[in-house]
């Protein structure tokens, strides 16, 4: 196990390197240079201002040197300062947004698993039944509806017409003066629509995956022979088949991390939630390069870690993997 | 000076920038209650913005969100009152001598910073030095660079000397005064005050949740009297559709409406009419089509005149603005003394436009497109993305100019790229844009020939020596009656030359919750007296323990 | 009789059929847009703004008095075009790299798969967002970038299939006979791996159409006046209460199309998967 772990960790180094290379490349795609952008939005900025920024951000050095300098700082988790005048460091800006992003994504992901797995497994079990067909259509509806459109319709109906749910934001104005229970209720109340919608949109992938995986297992010989031996169908399906079918699902957790982070831009914009997606979008639009790079790198590294964890847990559950992969 | 805010006009600006309460200027007592009859304290005012503030020191930020918030926190030496007269703010009075070269400000003695320290001439001196420091990342330094010397005469008197008379000098001192005791010797770009500002204004900073909201609380010690509303809440709602839904839900107290919302989505909606009042007044801004005069195609003024004649301004106002705009004829606001109503109007006339093009040597080609010496009259009309009105204008212009044989391709670009790559590098043919109109008529930045090229504001590169002379002379004259002559003449020149096709001056369409009293629009806009707004006890929506 | 078995399976597949009908319907719509549209999609008419659906304007009119039905019909061209080209790019890259990795193996395989791993680490929507914003949105950029960030799945798929195919007898035989690598890949391996690729591509088109609409929502999709479903929908979202038809129809168009491609993809998988 330790050897496997060490091997995986060593394998991550070139990946990390590649990630930073791509981030750096993306930023330098932008027309003009960041310093010019900073200076040009201000009509009174002189030529010296431009030079000042060029120096400040080390843009006068050759590109490989810039990359090297940046890399050295990133290695110690220093992403520099944001370009916005509030003078915050990139790390502070990202850390500020993390709790919200984590709460919404973890809640969303947990619910997706809780709902999609049983749906997928039952669909496979009752293949081609009415249940299976309606589940298929239902999860695809969630996937196919443009999210912001559905979100607006829901906000209008449940928020304005019915008045049941708040429209945007994560807390009420008087949040600070609430009791602890009140605070929890307030957060849940505000989080309901965004979480519900992201769950609805995310069911398709996992439930189809679970269904296919289950179908595959149900077709395996040992299941067929178990049935032949007269073991009750329920037991066959829910004990023997289920366990093996759900194993590969574990890997999905790691793979869905980037989707969760990246997909949140739309939700956060429309629900006025100050999460990572918003920060990224606004940084892109205002050409706040250090923040853009920081989020890309951190997002990718989080994914890497997610993948690692899911692979390790997979390896723990199924010892074959360790040797199978070599 | 606030003039440079033209840059931020992309963002929907709800209130005229930089205004503060002015009703009680000249009063000396502190801890004073305001003198509105029957008014009580309490409740909060909730405003929303599409973007977060970038920093809370006004002097170095240029976005409208930051300015909305900081205008509640800081004061300048002077300000505009509701009728756009310059009145004292932190300055009690001032003397202008030596033909306008010297201003002596007498400061108020009853002002305290939010942390309790007294405000003195030292703070003004610091602010001046801060503005001219080359290390300060500010874009509002030009006015202060004209200062020849700055002297502190005593704790409450400062003397500013200019090299030559400069009419916009006085109002340039409406710039926020910063606390020297907290900033002296500090690197302002890293100062915690950017996040936790300390000012002298009606509201004190309470909390900033990044990307979510900024909350201010009433300043009990405000030298003009504590504002009635306990809190000022600035919420960030990044989507326009969501913002309108929140308005209908009563979660925000004000919103700048689009002409469409104003005409079609409010009066018939009881949810709206039961909660809000609508206010309408001519805004401080105009929209235009600017032509890149460096391109040979636009060098002939007859071509520009033809394009203006073929511009259906009335249709644009009726169709896109729902009639909620006035035709613009130049860069000044109709109804102000600077505005010259007697200039060439360019009423829609396709025949005249065609005739002008032919006069300029253009003939229709086989494909119907006008051409001269084998060169077709075909160009790109650009605007920034995210502004549906401007995009619609582009689409209307494409169709209208087609009628006189001019082919237009539309290009919509993201704001930063648009400014950075096309405007600043003069890589454009024609653009649909807007400028803010400032209270001071100085036209130097946008129209003087020295401001052509680079990253300067005369990006169409209009050069007219006669106009240059008028601009320079106009800056030296203090008496408005004499001064307006220069600008009236300037408007005639612009109307003849048409470096821009001036389109319209839009109406500001503001809605404010009915529960606030004392709301009344004036030439200065609507929020000039926001500190006087109050809510009856039984209508109060938010309660805060003091 | 594999063919007739497939056909029989296909007959019973409601997924495949409903998907196919929808997909064909919208392709026909896009191809014959000029014949189907009742109005010029860009014609402005200030006397007819915000008309609700009627027998003249099936889907009503927008803020410039343009016919929403005609705009949606023409929008189908752009939206499908974006979907097909983006997926085309993904496929081209994905298939090429997958074949190379699987067939050549060794260091080539290692490098290609490392690149795949790296690309998979990025939240792809973030990457698309940043690149499009920096390069300025245009139909071409939108297609290219969606395509350039979506090829990794295909590469993995192809490589896995190639690995399982290349050890089969007929490939070995071909190699022994001295058939060139390129020829083997094109003639023997590629046809064998196209089935799962086809399924992925179908789902990819759905994804690309959705991505374009998300980008449009942020103002970074296909730019007006070129109508795409995404930007028609975005333009209509502010009037969702007042002029529901502006967002309802493009919203439904996206929804039904994406649904169609998904059903088709799933149907294909069911039918073509020998295990079922």
PDB file of N, CA and C in Angstrom, chain B residues 34 108 370 486:
ATOM      1  N   UNK B  34     -31.023  66.156  12.616  1.00  0.00           N
ATOM      2  CA  UNK B  34     -31.443  66.839  11.392  1.00  0.00           C
ATOM      3  C   UNK B  34     -32.805  67.465  11.629  1.00  0.00           C
ATOM      4  N   UNK B 108     -14.057  73.371   8.565  1.00  0.00           N
ATOM      5  CA  UNK B 108     -14.935  73.219   9.733  1.00  0.00           C
ATOM      6  C   UNK B 108     -14.109  72.701  10.900  1.00  0.00           C
ATOM      7  N   UNK B 370     -22.195  52.247 -51.882  1.00  0.00           N
ATOM      8  CA  UNK B 370     -21.520  53.450 -52.353  1.00  0.00           C
ATOM      9  C   UNK B 370     -20.007  53.217 -52.410  1.00  0.00           C
ATOM     10  N   UNK B 486     -18.024  80.360 -24.669  1.00  0.00           N
ATOM     11  CA  UNK B 486     -17.024  79.482 -25.300  1.00  0.00           C
ATOM     12  C   UNK B 486     -17.639  78.130 -25.680  1.00  0.00           C
TER      13      UNK B 486
END
